[in-house]
Amino acid sequence: MTDGKRSWARGRLAELLDLEVPIVQGPFGGGLSSVALTSAVSEGGGLGSYGAHILTPDGIGELVSELRKATARPFAVNLWVPHPDEAAAPSDRDRTARYAELLRPWFEELDLSTSQLEEPPPAPGFEEQIDALLAAEPPVISFVMGIPEARVLDEARRRSIRTIGTATTVEEALAIEAAGMDAVVASGSDAGGHRGSFLRPVNESLVGTFSLVPQVAQVVSIPVVAAGGIADGRGIAAALTLGADGVQIGTGFLATEESGASALHRAALHGPDARTTVLTRAFSGRLARAIPNRFTREALVYENELAPYPIQYTLTRPLRTAATERGLADYVNLWSGQAAALTQPRGAIAYLDELIVGTEAALSRPAPGHLRPSRSAMNNDTGAVTRTPGEMA
């Protein structure tokens, strides 16, 4: 960041997390995060984040070690809090076989062995993951999909680890504050990837970012981070104006060269199809925002029959992997927020610098022309203002 700290950057979030600018890089799950991106954003003065929900406990320890070697600045590691029904779901081979049968036509179309459509291996357990993460002591731990139990947050405080929760409604934000977390991400329905709703069903929690942020800022006392549909300085300025203490940007950083997104995914984010996104359960079993393609459209017919998370996510993995390797965008989970059309191919540092400059420009911009007197407005000695016909009264 050049020219010293600007006034908009010297807020509660920057102070809490020791940042130069209150810009958080959104954490990406499913292998889309990278040490290179996380460290680049942190080195640039923001908060780089890494989505670790698919990593084993050992992998989490190794990740934090790698991040510490890559940057001396604060960074965050993100975990998904499991939904109670997912944690309690018993293994049922017959049920999984029925779910797998729905995917058979797409597997056969890509000449993939249907033997891969078997009972998925168990995913890493959250309890073991969070214990490993606490032991590794990253500067910040962020959570999505829910609130961890009190003993986790107590231990984080004991180890001086800052914690951030993710809310999709005002009620969730209040619950996060009541649990004792240090900050809350107000994640609007504009955001790409998985929706993190946990108190109500997702279809009752689809609040747009710029409706959600001021409501959350009005009722909580902890710093508020706006997320969803923000990809440039104008969006950051708007979020700050509405009461946010900072922003979290996902799709914009996902589109950078350092992210773990495939070239196929990044090309889609920069293409015209990214102007449209849909909420779909087709790839993972949880509702997520993505650029629509053939698979999301065809799977819509089976929307209520698809496997829940994480079974659907595991069953579709061979399909997604093969399609990515072959450059077939019609079968890939092209996660994207609603501002993807504002992205451009570039590196993370260049993008972060552009966000800083753009925010400064947006906050310094004069009021709209219709709120100012026209050049001919001063028409008499008394200084009375007259408006031209096109100006608002």
Short mmCIF file of C-alpha atoms in Angstrom, two decimals:
data_model
loop_
_atom_site.label_atom_id
_atom_site.label_comp_id
_atom_site.label_asym_id
_atom_site.label_seq_id
_atom_site.Cartn_x
_atom_site.Cartn_y
_atom_site.Cartn_z
CA MET A 1 0.00 0.00 0.00
CA THR A 2 1.45 3.36 -1.03
CA ASP A 3 1.18 6.91 0.39
CA GLY A 4 0.63 5.70 3.95
CA LYS A 5 -2.56 4.41 5.50
CA ARG A 6 -5.66 6.09 4.17
CA SER A 7 -8.46 7.00 6.53
CA TRP A 8 -10.83 4.32 5.19
CA ALA A 9 -8.25 1.65 5.95
CA ARG A 10 -7.75 2.61 9.59
CA GLY A 11 -10.83 0.90 10.97
CA ARG A 12 -11.75 -1.70 13.56
CA LEU A 13 -11.10 -4.71 11.32
CA ALA A 14 -7.63 -3.53 10.36
CA GLU A 15 -6.80 -2.89 14.01
CA LEU A 16 -8.22 -6.24 15.15
CA LEU A 17 -6.29 -8.29 12.60
CA ASP A 18 -3.23 -6.06 12.12
CA LEU A 19 -4.00 -5.31 8.46
CA GLU A 20 -2.92 -2.42 6.26
CA VAL A 21 -6.19 -2.54 4.34
CA PRO A 22 -9.50 -4.12 5.48
CA ILE A 23 -9.68 -6.51 2.52
CA VAL A 24 -10.06 -10.23 3.18
CA GLN A 25 -9.47 -12.78 0.44
CA GLY A 26 -12.33 -15.26 0.54
CA PRO A 27 -11.34 -18.82 1.50
CA PHE A 28 -11.96 -21.41 -1.21
CA GLY A 29 -12.67 -25.05 -0.52
CA GLY A 30 -12.25 -28.07 -2.75
CA GLY A 31 -8.63 -27.42 -3.66
CA LEU A 32 -9.22 -23.91 -5.05
CA SER A 33 -7.15 -22.24 -2.33
CA SER A 34 -3.39 -21.94 -2.69
CA VAL A 35 -0.49 -20.95 -0.47
CA ALA A 36 0.69 -18.60 -3.22
CA LEU A 37 -2.57 -16.63 -3.25
CA THR A 38 -3.03 -16.57 0.52
CA SER A 39 0.50 -15.32 1.13
CA ALA A 40 0.35 -12.77 -1.70
CA VAL A 41 -2.76 -11.10 -0.26
CA SER A 42 -1.30 -11.10 3.25
CA GLU A 43 2.00 -9.67 2.02
CA GLY A 44 0.02 -6.98 0.20
CA GLY A 45 -1.53 -5.82 3.47
CA GLY A 46 -4.86 -7.67 3.37
CA LEU A 47 -5.87 -10.95 5.00
CA GLY A 48 -5.12 -13.98 2.85
CA SER A 49 -7.31 -17.00 3.60
CA TYR A 50 -7.10 -20.72 2.88
CA GLY A 51 -10.08 -23.09 2.83
CA ALA A 52 -8.96 -26.27 4.62
CA HIS A 53 -12.19 -28.24 5.03
CA ILE A 54 -11.05 -31.15 2.83
CA LEU A 55 -7.62 -31.49 4.50
CA THR A 56 -6.68 -34.16 7.02
CA PRO A 57 -5.50 -33.07 10.47
CA ASP A 58 -1.88 -33.74 9.43
CA GLY A 59 -2.44 -31.77 6.26
CA ILE A 60 -3.74 -28.82 8.24
CA GLY A 61 -0.62 -28.74 10.38
CA GLU A 62 1.57 -28.85 7.28
CA LEU A 63 -0.50 -26.08 5.66
CA VAL A 64 -0.05 -23.66 8.55
CA SER A 65 3.68 -24.37 8.52
CA GLU A 66 3.85 -23.61 4.78
CA LEU A 67 1.91 -20.37 5.23
CA ARG A 68 4.21 -19.24 8.03
CA LYS A 69 7.19 -19.79 5.74
CA ALA A 70 5.49 -17.89 2.91
CA THR A 71 4.44 -14.79 4.87
CA ALA A 72 5.17 -13.09 8.17
CA ARG A 73 1.85 -11.23 7.96
CA PRO A 74 -1.51 -12.40 9.43
CA PHE A 75 -3.45 -15.03 7.50
CA ALA A 76 -6.63 -17.05 8.08
CA VAL A 77 -7.45 -20.74 7.77
CA ASN A 78 -11.11 -21.61 7.21
CA LEU A 79 -13.09 -24.69 8.29
CA TRP A 80 -16.68 -25.79 7.70
CA VAL A 81 -18.73 -26.47 10.81
CA PRO A 82 -20.69 -29.68 10.06
CA HIS A 83 -24.46 -29.56 10.08
CA PRO A 84 -25.92 -31.86 12.76
CA ASP A 85 -27.84 -33.94 10.22
CA GLU A 86 -24.69 -34.50 8.16
CA ALA A 87 -22.62 -35.51 11.15
CA ALA A 88 -25.29 -37.99 12.25
CA ALA A 89 -26.04 -39.47 8.81
CA PRO A 90 -25.33 -43.22 8.88
CA SER A 91 -23.64 -45.00 6.00
CA ASP A 92 -26.24 -46.68 3.79
CA ARG A 93 -24.91 -48.61 0.78
CA ASP A 94 -28.31 -49.09 -0.82
CA ARG A 95 -29.12 -45.40 -0.53
CA THR A 96 -25.73 -44.39 -1.94
CA ALA A 97 -26.23 -46.80 -4.85
CA ARG A 98 -29.52 -45.08 -5.70
CA TYR A 99 -27.81 -41.69 -5.66
CA ALA A 100 -24.99 -43.03 -7.81
CA GLU A 101 -27.40 -44.43 -10.38
CA LEU A 102 -28.58 -40.89 -11.18
CA LEU A 103 -25.04 -39.99 -12.21
CA ARG A 104 -24.42 -43.07 -14.37
CA PRO A 105 -25.46 -41.46 -17.72
CA TRP A 106 -22.92 -38.65 -17.34
CA PHE A 107 -20.17 -41.07 -16.33
CA GLU A 108 -20.89 -43.24 -19.37
CA GLU A 109 -20.97 -40.22 -21.64
CA LEU A 110 -17.39 -39.39 -20.60
CA ASP A 111 -16.36 -43.07 -20.76
CA LEU A 112 -15.64 -43.14 -17.04
CA SER A 113 -15.72 -46.39 -15.11
CA THR A 114 -18.94 -46.64 -13.15
CA SER A 115 -17.01 -48.64 -10.55
CA GLN A 116 -16.05 -45.21 -9.18
CA LEU A 117 -19.68 -44.74 -8.20
CA GLU A 118 -19.26 -46.59 -4.94
CA GLU A 119 -19.62 -45.80 -1.26
CA PRO A 120 -17.44 -42.69 -0.74
CA PRO A 121 -14.69 -42.82 1.87
CA PRO A 122 -15.35 -40.90 5.08
CA ALA A 123 -14.44 -37.22 5.00
CA PRO A 124 -11.99 -35.79 7.56
CA GLY A 125 -13.73 -35.25 10.91
CA PHE A 126 -14.24 -31.66 12.05
CA GLU A 127 -13.24 -32.39 15.66
CA GLU A 128 -9.87 -33.75 14.58
CA GLN A 129 -9.44 -30.92 12.05
CA ILE A 130 -10.12 -28.12 14.52
CA ASP A 131 -7.91 -29.66 17.19
CA ALA A 132 -5.05 -29.81 14.68
CA LEU A 133 -5.71 -26.23 13.59
CA LEU A 134 -5.78 -24.92 17.15
CA ALA A 135 -2.52 -26.71 17.86
CA ALA A 136 -0.94 -25.10 14.78
CA GLU A 137 -2.01 -21.63 16.06
CA PRO A 138 -2.66 -19.67 12.86
CA PRO A 139 -3.24 -15.93 13.44
CA VAL A 140 -6.91 -16.21 12.42
CA ILE A 141 -9.44 -19.04 12.10
CA SER A 142 -12.63 -18.38 10.15
CA PHE A 143 -15.72 -20.58 10.12
CA VAL A 144 -18.58 -21.09 7.71
CA MET A 145 -21.78 -23.18 7.90
CA GLY A 146 -22.22 -22.70 11.64
CA ILE A 147 -20.73 -21.93 15.04
CA PRO A 148 -18.19 -24.25 16.68
CA GLU A 149 -18.74 -25.37 20.24
CA ALA A 150 -17.69 -23.10 23.10
CA ARG A 151 -14.59 -25.10 23.98
CA VAL A 152 -13.15 -24.36 20.49
CA LEU A 153 -13.61 -20.61 20.85
CA ASP A 154 -12.33 -20.68 24.44
CA GLU A 155 -9.18 -22.46 23.30
CA ALA A 156 -8.71 -20.02 20.41
CA ARG A 157 -8.85 -17.10 22.85
CA ARG A 158 -6.41 -18.83 25.17
CA ARG A 159 -3.99 -19.17 22.28
CA SER A 160 -4.60 -15.56 21.09
CA ILE A 161 -6.14 -16.76 17.80
CA ARG A 162 -8.71 -14.38 16.32
CA THR A 163 -11.97 -16.00 15.16
CA ILE A 164 -14.40 -14.95 12.43
CA GLY A 165 -17.86 -16.38 11.80
CA THR A 166 -19.96 -16.24 8.64
CA ALA A 167 -23.59 -15.13 8.68
CA THR A 168 -26.19 -15.09 5.92
CA THR A 169 -28.91 -13.47 8.07
CA VAL A 170 -29.13 -10.97 10.91
CA GLU A 171 -30.07 -13.77 13.32
CA GLU A 172 -26.93 -15.71 12.42
CA ALA A 173 -24.79 -12.59 12.93
CA LEU A 174 -26.28 -12.10 16.40
CA ALA A 175 -25.60 -15.75 17.24
CA ILE A 176 -21.98 -15.39 16.12
CA GLU A 177 -21.51 -12.32 18.31
CA ALA A 178 -23.19 -14.04 21.27
CA ALA A 179 -20.81 -16.99 20.88
CA GLY A 180 -17.88 -14.64 21.42
CA MET A 181 -16.29 -14.51 17.97
CA ASP A 182 -14.15 -11.49 17.13
CA ALA A 183 -15.76 -10.51 13.79
CA VAL A 184 -18.57 -11.55 11.47
CA VAL A 185 -18.70 -11.89 7.69
CA ALA A 186 -22.09 -10.76 6.40
CA SER A 187 -22.30 -13.03 3.35
CA GLY A 188 -24.99 -11.95 0.92
CA SER A 189 -26.72 -14.24 -1.55
CA ASP A 190 -24.66 -12.58 -4.33
CA ALA A 191 -21.61 -14.57 -3.17
CA GLY A 192 -20.21 -17.45 -5.17
CA GLY A 193 -19.77 -21.00 -3.97
CA HIS A 194 -21.64 -22.63 -1.12
CA ARG A 195 -24.23 -20.79 0.92
CA GLY A 196 -23.36 -20.90 4.61
CA SER A 197 -26.83 -20.70 6.17
CA PHE A 198 -27.22 -22.59 9.44
CA LEU A 199 -30.21 -21.29 11.43
CA ARG A 200 -32.83 -21.47 8.69
CA PRO A 201 -33.07 -23.34 5.38
CA VAL A 202 -31.05 -21.74 2.61
CA ASN A 203 -34.14 -20.69 0.65
CA GLU A 204 -35.19 -18.60 3.67
CA SER A 205 -31.74 -17.03 4.03
CA LEU A 206 -31.11 -15.51 0.59
CA VAL A 207 -30.52 -11.88 1.57
CA GLY A 208 -28.57 -9.70 -0.86
CA THR A 209 -25.27 -8.24 0.36
CA PHE A 210 -26.28 -4.61 0.35
CA SER A 211 -29.51 -5.39 2.18
CA LEU A 212 -27.77 -7.60 4.74
CA VAL A 213 -24.75 -5.45 5.61
CA PRO A 214 -26.50 -2.38 7.07
CA GLN A 215 -28.89 -4.56 9.06
CA VAL A 216 -26.03 -6.54 10.58
CA ALA A 217 -23.96 -3.43 11.25
CA GLN A 218 -26.92 -1.92 13.06
CA VAL A 219 -27.30 -4.73 15.61
CA VAL A 220 -23.84 -6.17 16.35
CA SER A 221 -20.91 -4.52 18.09
CA ILE A 222 -18.13 -6.63 16.56
CA PRO A 223 -16.52 -5.70 13.21
CA VAL A 224 -18.61 -6.53 10.15
CA VAL A 225 -17.07 -7.80 6.91
CA ALA A 226 -19.23 -7.47 3.79
CA ALA A 227 -19.09 -10.36 1.30
CA GLY A 228 -20.85 -11.17 -1.95
CA GLY A 229 -20.95 -9.31 -5.26
CA ILE A 230 -17.93 -7.12 -4.43
CA ALA A 231 -15.15 -7.16 -7.00
CA ASP A 232 -13.85 -3.60 -7.34
CA GLY A 233 -13.25 -0.38 -5.42
CA ARG A 234 -16.79 0.85 -6.03
CA GLY A 235 -18.17 -2.20 -4.23
CA ILE A 236 -15.76 -1.74 -1.34
CA ALA A 237 -16.72 1.93 -1.01
CA ALA A 238 -20.41 1.01 -1.05
CA ALA A 239 -19.93 -1.62 1.67
CA LEU A 240 -17.99 0.79 3.90
CA THR A 241 -20.64 3.45 3.39
CA LEU A 242 -23.31 0.99 4.53
CA GLY A 243 -21.50 0.33 7.80
CA ALA A 244 -19.08 -2.51 7.04
CA ASP A 245 -15.63 -2.41 8.64
CA GLY A 246 -14.10 -4.28 5.71
CA VAL A 247 -14.88 -6.58 2.81
CA GLN A 248 -14.27 -10.19 1.83
CA ILE A 249 -13.73 -10.79 -1.88
CA GLY A 250 -13.94 -14.30 -3.24
CA THR A 251 -14.57 -14.46 -6.98
CA GLY A 252 -12.22 -11.57 -7.76
CA PHE A 253 -9.30 -13.37 -6.13
CA LEU A 254 -10.39 -16.76 -7.46
CA ALA A 255 -9.90 -15.28 -10.93
CA THR A 256 -6.27 -14.33 -10.27
CA GLU A 257 -3.25 -16.24 -11.53
CA GLU A 258 -2.25 -17.50 -8.07
CA SER A 259 -5.53 -19.20 -7.18
CA GLY A 260 -6.01 -22.95 -7.34
CA ALA A 261 -8.73 -22.58 -9.96
CA SER A 262 -8.08 -24.38 -13.24
CA ALA A 263 -7.41 -22.44 -16.42
CA LEU A 264 -10.85 -23.65 -17.54
CA HIS A 265 -12.50 -22.14 -14.46
CA ARG A 266 -10.65 -18.84 -14.72
CA ALA A 267 -11.53 -18.54 -18.40
CA ALA A 268 -15.20 -19.02 -17.53
CA LEU A 269 -15.02 -16.28 -14.88
CA HIS A 270 -13.66 -13.86 -17.47
CA GLY A 271 -16.13 -14.89 -20.18
CA PRO A 272 -19.62 -13.64 -21.06
CA ASP A 273 -21.35 -16.66 -19.47
CA ALA A 274 -20.29 -15.36 -16.04
CA ARG A 275 -22.90 -12.63 -16.29
CA THR A 276 -25.42 -15.29 -15.25
CA THR A 277 -25.17 -17.52 -12.18
CA VAL A 278 -27.47 -20.09 -10.59
CA LEU A 279 -27.87 -21.77 -7.22
CA THR A 280 -27.41 -25.51 -7.65
CA ARG A 281 -27.05 -28.68 -5.56
CA ALA A 282 -25.83 -30.71 -8.53
CA PHE A 283 -22.12 -30.86 -7.71
CA SER A 284 -21.97 -31.14 -3.93
CA GLY A 285 -25.43 -31.73 -2.47
CA ARG A 286 -25.35 -28.27 -0.85
CA LEU A 287 -26.74 -25.20 -2.53
CA ALA A 288 -23.95 -23.21 -4.19
CA ARG A 289 -23.73 -20.36 -6.70
CA ALA A 290 -22.07 -21.21 -10.02
CA ILE A 291 -21.98 -20.33 -13.69
CA PRO A 292 -24.66 -22.54 -15.28
CA ASN A 293 -23.61 -25.28 -17.68
CA ARG A 294 -25.05 -28.43 -19.17
CA PHE A 295 -24.66 -30.48 -15.99
CA THR A 296 -26.44 -27.95 -13.74
CA ARG A 297 -29.29 -27.68 -16.24
CA GLU A 298 -29.75 -31.42 -16.76
CA ALA A 299 -29.37 -32.25 -13.06
CA LEU A 300 -32.10 -29.75 -12.18
CA VAL A 301 -34.65 -32.43 -13.07
CA TYR A 302 -33.29 -34.54 -10.18
CA GLU A 303 -32.79 -31.66 -7.73
CA ASN A 304 -34.83 -33.29 -4.96
CA GLU A 305 -33.32 -36.75 -5.54
CA LEU A 306 -29.62 -35.86 -5.40
CA ALA A 307 -27.46 -37.09 -2.54
CA PRO A 308 -26.83 -34.76 0.39
CA TYR A 309 -23.42 -33.28 1.14
CA PRO A 310 -20.80 -34.75 1.38
CA ILE A 311 -21.98 -37.85 -0.54
CA GLN A 312 -22.90 -35.96 -3.73
CA TYR A 313 -19.63 -34.04 -3.62
CA THR A 314 -17.63 -37.26 -3.41
CA LEU A 315 -19.68 -39.09 -6.05
CA THR A 316 -19.25 -36.30 -8.61
CA ARG A 317 -15.50 -35.90 -7.98
CA PRO A 318 -14.37 -38.30 -10.77
CA LEU A 319 -16.70 -36.55 -13.22
CA ARG A 320 -15.44 -33.11 -12.28
CA THR A 321 -11.80 -34.18 -12.35
CA ALA A 322 -12.04 -35.84 -15.76
CA ALA A 323 -13.93 -32.91 -17.24
CA THR A 324 -11.34 -30.42 -15.98
CA GLU A 325 -8.49 -32.49 -17.44
CA ARG A 326 -10.27 -32.67 -20.80
CA GLY A 327 -11.30 -29.01 -20.85
CA LEU A 328 -15.03 -29.79 -20.72
CA ALA A 329 -16.62 -26.85 -18.92
CA ASP A 330 -20.08 -28.42 -19.15
CA TYR A 331 -19.28 -30.85 -16.32
CA VAL A 332 -17.24 -28.65 -13.98
CA ASN A 333 -18.37 -26.80 -10.86
CA LEU A 334 -17.68 -23.24 -11.99
CA TRP A 335 -18.23 -21.50 -8.66
CA SER A 336 -18.82 -17.80 -9.17
CA GLY A 337 -20.37 -14.80 -7.49
CA GLN A 338 -22.60 -12.32 -9.26
CA ALA A 339 -19.82 -9.79 -9.90
CA ALA A 340 -17.58 -12.12 -11.93
CA ALA A 341 -18.06 -10.00 -15.04
CA LEU A 342 -15.96 -7.31 -13.32
CA THR A 343 -12.89 -9.56 -13.10
CA GLN A 344 -9.88 -9.53 -15.41
CA PRO A 345 -6.86 -11.82 -15.86
CA ARG A 346 -4.12 -10.55 -13.53
CA GLY A 347 -1.96 -11.39 -10.55
CA ALA A 348 -3.18 -11.08 -6.96
CA ILE A 349 -0.92 -8.15 -6.02
CA ALA A 350 -1.95 -6.16 -9.10
CA TYR A 351 -5.59 -6.86 -8.26
CA LEU A 352 -5.15 -5.85 -4.62
CA ASP A 353 -3.44 -2.61 -5.66
CA GLU A 354 -6.30 -1.90 -8.05
CA LEU A 355 -8.84 -2.47 -5.28
CA ILE A 356 -7.04 0.01 -3.02
CA VAL A 357 -6.78 2.69 -5.71
CA GLY A 358 -10.36 2.09 -6.82
CA THR A 359 -11.71 2.39 -3.29
CA GLU A 360 -9.87 5.66 -2.76
CA ALA A 361 -11.23 7.02 -6.04
CA ALA A 362 -14.80 5.95 -5.26
CA LEU A 363 -14.75 7.47 -1.79
CA SER A 364 -13.27 10.71 -3.14
CA ARG A 365 -15.72 11.04 -6.01
CA PRO A 366 -17.94 14.17 -5.91
CA ALA A 367 -21.65 13.82 -5.34
CA PRO A 368 -23.76 13.00 -8.44
CA GLY A 369 -24.29 15.92 -10.80
CA HIS A 370 -28.02 16.20 -10.17
CA LEU A 371 -27.31 17.10 -6.54
CA ARG A 372 -25.09 20.05 -7.50
CA PRO A 373 -26.23 23.36 -9.04
CA SER A 374 -25.55 23.67 -12.75
CA ARG A 375 -23.19 26.28 -14.12
CA SER A 376 -26.10 28.55 -14.91
CA ALA A 377 -27.81 28.02 -11.57
CA MET A 378 -26.65 31.25 -9.94
CA ASN A 379 -28.83 33.66 -11.85
CA ASN A 380 -29.35 36.68 -9.61
CA ASP A 381 -27.72 38.87 -7.01
CA THR A 382 -29.42 37.04 -4.11
CA GLY A 383 -27.63 33.79 -4.88
CA ALA A 384 -30.87 31.89 -5.48
CA VAL A 385 -30.37 28.56 -7.20
CA THR A 386 -32.45 27.57 -10.22
CA ARG A 387 -32.41 24.08 -11.70
CA THR A 388 -32.37 23.15 -15.33
CA PRO A 389 -35.35 21.04 -16.48
CA GLY A 390 -33.49 17.71 -16.18
CA GLU A 391 -32.41 18.19 -12.55
CA MET A 392 -34.14 16.70 -9.51
CA ALA A 393 -36.13 19.03 -7.27
#
